[in-house]
Tab-separated table of C-alpha atoms and ligand atoms in Angstrom:
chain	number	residue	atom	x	y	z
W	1	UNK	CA	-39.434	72.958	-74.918
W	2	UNK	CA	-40.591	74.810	-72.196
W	3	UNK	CA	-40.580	73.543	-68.691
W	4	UNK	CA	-43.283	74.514	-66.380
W	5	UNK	CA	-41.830	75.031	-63.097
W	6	UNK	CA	-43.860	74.288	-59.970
W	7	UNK	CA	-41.147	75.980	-58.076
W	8	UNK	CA	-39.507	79.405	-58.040
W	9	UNK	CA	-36.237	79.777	-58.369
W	10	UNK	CA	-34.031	80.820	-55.044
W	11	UNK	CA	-31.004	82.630	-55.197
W	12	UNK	CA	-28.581	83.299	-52.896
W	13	UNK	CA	-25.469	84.852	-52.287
W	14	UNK	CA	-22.843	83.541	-49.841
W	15	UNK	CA	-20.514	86.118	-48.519
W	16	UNK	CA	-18.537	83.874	-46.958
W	17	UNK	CA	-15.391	85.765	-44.549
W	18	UNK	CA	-15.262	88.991	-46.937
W	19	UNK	CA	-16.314	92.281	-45.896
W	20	UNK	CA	-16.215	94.825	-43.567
W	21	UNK	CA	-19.319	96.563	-42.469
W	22	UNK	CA	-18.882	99.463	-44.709
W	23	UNK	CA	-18.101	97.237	-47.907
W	24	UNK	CA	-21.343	94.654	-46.749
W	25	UNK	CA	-23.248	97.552	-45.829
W	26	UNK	CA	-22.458	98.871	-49.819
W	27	UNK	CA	-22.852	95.699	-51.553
W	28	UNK	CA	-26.419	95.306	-50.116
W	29	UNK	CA	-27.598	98.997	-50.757
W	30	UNK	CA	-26.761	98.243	-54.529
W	31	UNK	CA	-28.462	94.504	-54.291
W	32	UNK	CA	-31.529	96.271	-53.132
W	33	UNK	CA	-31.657	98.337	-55.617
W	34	UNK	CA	-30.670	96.484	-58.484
W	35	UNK	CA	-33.086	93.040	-57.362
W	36	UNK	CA	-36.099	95.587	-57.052
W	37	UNK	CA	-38.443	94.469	-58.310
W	38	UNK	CA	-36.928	91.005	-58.544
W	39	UNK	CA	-38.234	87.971	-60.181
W	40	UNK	CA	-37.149	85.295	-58.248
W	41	UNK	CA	-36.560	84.425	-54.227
W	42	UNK	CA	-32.980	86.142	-52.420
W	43	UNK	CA	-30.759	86.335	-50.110
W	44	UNK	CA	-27.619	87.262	-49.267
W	45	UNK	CA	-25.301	85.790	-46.461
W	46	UNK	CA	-22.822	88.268	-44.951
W	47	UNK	CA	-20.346	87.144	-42.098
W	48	UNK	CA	-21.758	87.243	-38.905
W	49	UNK	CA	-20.235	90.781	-37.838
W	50	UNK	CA	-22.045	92.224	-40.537
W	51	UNK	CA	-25.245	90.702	-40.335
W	52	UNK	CA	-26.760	93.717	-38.042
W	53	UNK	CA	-25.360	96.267	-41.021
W	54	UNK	CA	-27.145	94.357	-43.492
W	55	UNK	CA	-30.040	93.065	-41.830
W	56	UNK	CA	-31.085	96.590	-41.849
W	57	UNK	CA	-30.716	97.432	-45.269
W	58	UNK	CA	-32.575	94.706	-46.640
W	59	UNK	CA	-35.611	94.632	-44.009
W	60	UNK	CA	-38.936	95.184	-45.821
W	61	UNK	CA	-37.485	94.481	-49.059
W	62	UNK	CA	-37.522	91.606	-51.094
W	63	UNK	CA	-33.906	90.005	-50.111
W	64	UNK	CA	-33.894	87.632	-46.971
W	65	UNK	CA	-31.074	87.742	-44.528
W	66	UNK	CA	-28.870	84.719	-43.846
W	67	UNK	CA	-26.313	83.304	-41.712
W	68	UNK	CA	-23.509	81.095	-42.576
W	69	UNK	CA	-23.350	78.757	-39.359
W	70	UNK	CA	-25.105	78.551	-35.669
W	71	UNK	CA	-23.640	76.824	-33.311
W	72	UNK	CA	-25.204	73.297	-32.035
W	73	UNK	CA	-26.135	74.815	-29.057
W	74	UNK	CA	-28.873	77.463	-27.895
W	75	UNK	CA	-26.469	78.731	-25.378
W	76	UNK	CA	-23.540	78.078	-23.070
W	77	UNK	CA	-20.277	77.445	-22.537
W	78	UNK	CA	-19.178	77.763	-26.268
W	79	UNK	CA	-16.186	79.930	-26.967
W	80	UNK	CA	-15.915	81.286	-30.474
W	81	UNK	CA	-20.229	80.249	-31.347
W	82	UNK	CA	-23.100	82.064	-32.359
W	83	UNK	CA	-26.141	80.855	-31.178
W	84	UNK	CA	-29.937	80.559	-33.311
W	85	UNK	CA	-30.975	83.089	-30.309
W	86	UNK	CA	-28.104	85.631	-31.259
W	87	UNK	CA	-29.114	85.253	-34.404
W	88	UNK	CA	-32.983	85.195	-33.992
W	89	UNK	CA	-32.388	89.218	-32.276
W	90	UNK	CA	-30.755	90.022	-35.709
W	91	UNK	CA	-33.448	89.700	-37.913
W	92	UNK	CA	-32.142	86.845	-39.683
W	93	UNK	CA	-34.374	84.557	-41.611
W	94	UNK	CA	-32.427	81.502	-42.806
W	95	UNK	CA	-28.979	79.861	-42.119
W	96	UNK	CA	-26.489	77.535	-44.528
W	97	UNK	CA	-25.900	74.596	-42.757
W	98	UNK	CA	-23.469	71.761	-44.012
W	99	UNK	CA	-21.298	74.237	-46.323
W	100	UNK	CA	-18.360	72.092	-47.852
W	101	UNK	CA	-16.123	74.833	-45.777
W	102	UNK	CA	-17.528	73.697	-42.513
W	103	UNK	CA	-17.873	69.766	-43.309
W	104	UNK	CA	-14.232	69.887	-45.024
W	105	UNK	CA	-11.908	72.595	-43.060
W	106	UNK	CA	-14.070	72.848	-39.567
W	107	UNK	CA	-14.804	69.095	-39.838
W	108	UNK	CA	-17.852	69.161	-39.017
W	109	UNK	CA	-19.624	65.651	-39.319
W	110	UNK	CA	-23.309	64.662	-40.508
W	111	UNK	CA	-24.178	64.136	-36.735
W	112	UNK	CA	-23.251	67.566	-35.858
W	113	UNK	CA	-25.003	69.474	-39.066
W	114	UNK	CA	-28.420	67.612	-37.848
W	115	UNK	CA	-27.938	68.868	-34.677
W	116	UNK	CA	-27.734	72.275	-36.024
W	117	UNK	CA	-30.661	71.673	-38.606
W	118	UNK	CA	-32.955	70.646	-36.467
W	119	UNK	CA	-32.234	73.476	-33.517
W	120	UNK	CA	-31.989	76.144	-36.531
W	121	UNK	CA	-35.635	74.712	-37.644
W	122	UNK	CA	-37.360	74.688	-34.056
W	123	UNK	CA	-36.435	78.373	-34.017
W	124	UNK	CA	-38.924	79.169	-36.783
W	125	UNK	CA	-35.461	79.625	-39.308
W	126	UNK	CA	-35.593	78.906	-43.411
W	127	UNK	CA	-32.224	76.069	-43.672
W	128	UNK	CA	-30.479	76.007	-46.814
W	129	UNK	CA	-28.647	72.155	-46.197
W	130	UNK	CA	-25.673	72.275	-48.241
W	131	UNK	CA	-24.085	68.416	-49.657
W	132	UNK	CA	-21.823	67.706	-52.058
W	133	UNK	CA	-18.999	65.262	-53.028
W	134	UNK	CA	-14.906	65.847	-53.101
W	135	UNK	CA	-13.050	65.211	-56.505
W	136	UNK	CA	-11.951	61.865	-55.198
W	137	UNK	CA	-15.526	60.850	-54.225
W	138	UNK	CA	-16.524	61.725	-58.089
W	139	UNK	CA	-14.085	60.076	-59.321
W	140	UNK	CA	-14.468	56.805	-57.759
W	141	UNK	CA	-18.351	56.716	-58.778
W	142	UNK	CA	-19.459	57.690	-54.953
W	143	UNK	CA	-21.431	61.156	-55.960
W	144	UNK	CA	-24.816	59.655	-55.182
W	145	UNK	CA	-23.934	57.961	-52.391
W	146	UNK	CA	-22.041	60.976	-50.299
W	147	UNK	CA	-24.984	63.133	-51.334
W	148	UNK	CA	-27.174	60.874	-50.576
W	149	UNK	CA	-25.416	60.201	-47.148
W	150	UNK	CA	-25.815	63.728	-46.500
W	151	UNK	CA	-29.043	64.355	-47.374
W	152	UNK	CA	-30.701	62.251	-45.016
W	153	UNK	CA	-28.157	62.171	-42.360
W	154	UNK	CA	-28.624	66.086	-42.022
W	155	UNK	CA	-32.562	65.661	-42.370
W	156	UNK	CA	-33.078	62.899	-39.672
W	157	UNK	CA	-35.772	63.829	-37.237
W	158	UNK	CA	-37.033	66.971	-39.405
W	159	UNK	CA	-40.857	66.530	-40.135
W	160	UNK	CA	-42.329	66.510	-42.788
W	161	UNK	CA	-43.884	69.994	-42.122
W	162	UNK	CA	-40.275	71.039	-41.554
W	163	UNK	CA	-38.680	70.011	-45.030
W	164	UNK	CA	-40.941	73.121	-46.316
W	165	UNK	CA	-38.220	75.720	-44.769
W	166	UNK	CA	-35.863	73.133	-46.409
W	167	UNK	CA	-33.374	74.091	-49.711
W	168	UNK	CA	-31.156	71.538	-50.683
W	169	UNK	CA	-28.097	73.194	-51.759
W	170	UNK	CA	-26.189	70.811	-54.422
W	171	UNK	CA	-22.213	72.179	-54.085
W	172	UNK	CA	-19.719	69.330	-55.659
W	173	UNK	CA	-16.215	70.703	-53.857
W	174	UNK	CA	-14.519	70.214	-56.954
W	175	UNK	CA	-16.501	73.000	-58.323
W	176	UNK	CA	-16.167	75.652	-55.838
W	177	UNK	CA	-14.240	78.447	-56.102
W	178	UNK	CA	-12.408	76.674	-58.627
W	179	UNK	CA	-13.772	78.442	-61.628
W	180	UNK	CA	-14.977	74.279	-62.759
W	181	UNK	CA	-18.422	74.707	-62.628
W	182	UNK	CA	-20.635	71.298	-63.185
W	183	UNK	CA	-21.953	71.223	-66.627
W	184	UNK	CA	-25.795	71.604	-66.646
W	185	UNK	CA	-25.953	67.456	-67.403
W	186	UNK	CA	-24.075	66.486	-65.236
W	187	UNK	CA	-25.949	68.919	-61.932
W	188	UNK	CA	-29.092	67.799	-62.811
W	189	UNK	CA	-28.706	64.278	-63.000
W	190	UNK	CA	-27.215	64.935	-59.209
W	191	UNK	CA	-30.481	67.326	-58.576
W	192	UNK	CA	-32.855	64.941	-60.277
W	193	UNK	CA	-31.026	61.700	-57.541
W	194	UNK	CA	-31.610	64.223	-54.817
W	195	UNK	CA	-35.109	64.981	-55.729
W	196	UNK	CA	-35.479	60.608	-55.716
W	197	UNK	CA	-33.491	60.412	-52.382
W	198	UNK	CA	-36.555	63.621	-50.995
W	199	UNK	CA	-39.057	61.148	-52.753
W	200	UNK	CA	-38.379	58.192	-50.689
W	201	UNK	CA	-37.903	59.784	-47.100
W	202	UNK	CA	-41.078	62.299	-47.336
W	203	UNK	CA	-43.135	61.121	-50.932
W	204	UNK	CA	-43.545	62.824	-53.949
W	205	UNK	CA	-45.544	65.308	-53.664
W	206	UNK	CA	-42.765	66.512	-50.461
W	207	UNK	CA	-40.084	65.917	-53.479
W	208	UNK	CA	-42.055	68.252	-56.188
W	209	UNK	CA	-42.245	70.787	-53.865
W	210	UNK	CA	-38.527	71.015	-52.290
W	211	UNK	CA	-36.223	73.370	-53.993
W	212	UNK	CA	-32.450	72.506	-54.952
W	213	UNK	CA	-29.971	75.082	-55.492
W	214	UNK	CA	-26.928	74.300	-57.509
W	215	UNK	CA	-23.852	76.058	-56.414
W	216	UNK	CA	-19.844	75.916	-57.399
W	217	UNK	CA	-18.484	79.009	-59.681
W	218	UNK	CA	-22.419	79.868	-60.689
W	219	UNK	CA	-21.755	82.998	-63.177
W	220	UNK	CA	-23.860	85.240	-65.119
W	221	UNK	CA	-22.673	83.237	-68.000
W	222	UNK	CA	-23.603	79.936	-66.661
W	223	UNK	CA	-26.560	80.628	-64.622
W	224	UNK	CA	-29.338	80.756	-67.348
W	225	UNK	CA	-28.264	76.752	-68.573
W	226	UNK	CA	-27.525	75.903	-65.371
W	227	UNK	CA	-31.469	77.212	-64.222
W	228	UNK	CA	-32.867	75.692	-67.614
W	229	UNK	CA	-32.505	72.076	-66.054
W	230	UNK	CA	-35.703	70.610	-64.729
W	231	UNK	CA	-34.601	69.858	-61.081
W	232	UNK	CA	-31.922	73.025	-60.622
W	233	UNK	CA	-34.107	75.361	-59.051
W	234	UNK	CA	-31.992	78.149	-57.863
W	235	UNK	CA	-28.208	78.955	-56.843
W	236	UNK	CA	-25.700	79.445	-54.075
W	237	UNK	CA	-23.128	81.752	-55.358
W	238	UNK	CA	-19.837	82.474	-53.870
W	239	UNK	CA	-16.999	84.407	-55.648
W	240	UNK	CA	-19.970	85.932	-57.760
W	241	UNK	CA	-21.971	87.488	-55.087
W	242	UNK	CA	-19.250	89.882	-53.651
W	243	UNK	CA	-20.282	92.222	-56.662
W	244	UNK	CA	-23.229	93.741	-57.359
W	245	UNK	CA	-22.080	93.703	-61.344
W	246	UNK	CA	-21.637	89.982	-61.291
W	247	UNK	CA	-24.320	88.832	-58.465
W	248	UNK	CA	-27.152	91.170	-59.940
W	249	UNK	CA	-26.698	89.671	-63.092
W	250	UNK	CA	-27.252	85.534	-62.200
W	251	UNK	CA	-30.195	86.709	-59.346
W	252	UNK	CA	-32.185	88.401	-62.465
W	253	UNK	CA	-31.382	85.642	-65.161
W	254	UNK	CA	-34.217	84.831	-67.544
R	301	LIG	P1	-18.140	79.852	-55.649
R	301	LIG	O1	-19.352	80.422	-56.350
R	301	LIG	O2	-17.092	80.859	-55.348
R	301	LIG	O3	-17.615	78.642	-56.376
R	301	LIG	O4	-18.647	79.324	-54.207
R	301	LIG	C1	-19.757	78.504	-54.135
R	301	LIG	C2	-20.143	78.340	-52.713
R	301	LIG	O5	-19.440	77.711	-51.947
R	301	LIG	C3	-21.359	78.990	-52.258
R	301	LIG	O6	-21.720	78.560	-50.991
């Protein structure tokens, strides 16, 4: 049966530390290219000493820029931070907040990715709020609860006019850059609880509207089930993006 979707589908590509300017710069010359004209919403996240390089390429064209990570901070004494005002004079429109990377490696705590949402939204920036539970946490029946933790720990204080430059990127750690990708079952009955945990903070209409990417080893080959599932409205790709052969591919999925 066919679903009809109140939402359109966002997908985005997460660069993560790959790339020199010259390889960024080429990857998004052949994204522009190959996404024109595109069905769906993109972006693609280089590392931040590429942003400039690609920011330029993909101005006036249907691919927003992103950033990985701002600092908690609009300026200061921070060694080793980018601030939302450094990244405000590059052109970029949105910035992943929460990745598994930061919370998991960087250690970066619920308290701290708030901080960070709610500076990155009072600077006018699109958030894509990444959750998602370790192996362990699955394993011992705590999915819901971590991403529910997460969820509204990292939304505290936003408004309810704020949630609109809100995705919700779903990433279990299990399933990223592990080649184990969620099956389509079990994402969206995480997607669908997410949507519920939206529901009850903001209401329902709030909850319709919000999009939720799903993201851990997305592939062309995976994408189109994966996008078939009621609440899995989009995708934050890894490994995938870093080619235009295998990024193109899951951004134009029908
Ligand atoms: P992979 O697609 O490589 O699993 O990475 C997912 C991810 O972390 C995107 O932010």
């Amino acid at each position: 049966m066919e679903v009809t979707r109140s939402r359109d589908y966002f997908i985005a590509g997460n660069w993560k530390m790959h790339k020199t300017r010259a390889e960024a710069a080429a990857l998004a010359k052949a994204l522009v290219k190959a996404l024109k004209p595109g069905k769906h919403k993109y972006l693609v996240a280089p590392t931040f000493t590429a942003l400039e390089t690609v920011g330029a390429i993909v101005k006036g064209t249907n691919i927003l820029l992103g950033a990985q990570n701002c600092a908690p901070e609009e300026q200061g004494a921070h060694t080793g931070e980018v601030s939302v005002l450094q990244l405000k004079d590059l052109g970029v429109d949105a910035i992943i907040l929460g990745h598994s990377e930061r919370r998991h490696i960087y250690k970066e705590d619920d308290t701290l990715i708030n901080k960070k949402v709610k500076l990155a939204l009072k600077h006018g920036f699109e958030v894509i709020l990444c959750v998602g539970e370790l192996l362990e946490e699955r394993e011992k029946g705590k999915a819901e609860a971590v991403c529910k933790r997460q969820t509204e720990k990292g939304l505290a204080g936003v408004t309810p006019e704020e949630l609109s430059k809100i995705t919700i990127a779903y990433e279990p750690v299990w399933a990223i850059g592990t080649g184990k990708t969620a099956t389509p079952d079990d994402a969206e009955a995480i997607h669908a609880y997410i949507r519920s945990v939206i529901a009850k903070l903001y209401g329902a209409q709030a909850a319709k509207q919000i999009v939720i990417q799903y993201g851990g080893s997305v592939k062309a080959e995976n994408a189109a089930q994966l996008m078939a599932k009621e609440d899995i409205d989009g995708a934050l790709v890894g490994g995938a993006a870093l080619k235009e052969e295998t990024f193109a591919p899951i951004a134009k999925f029908s």
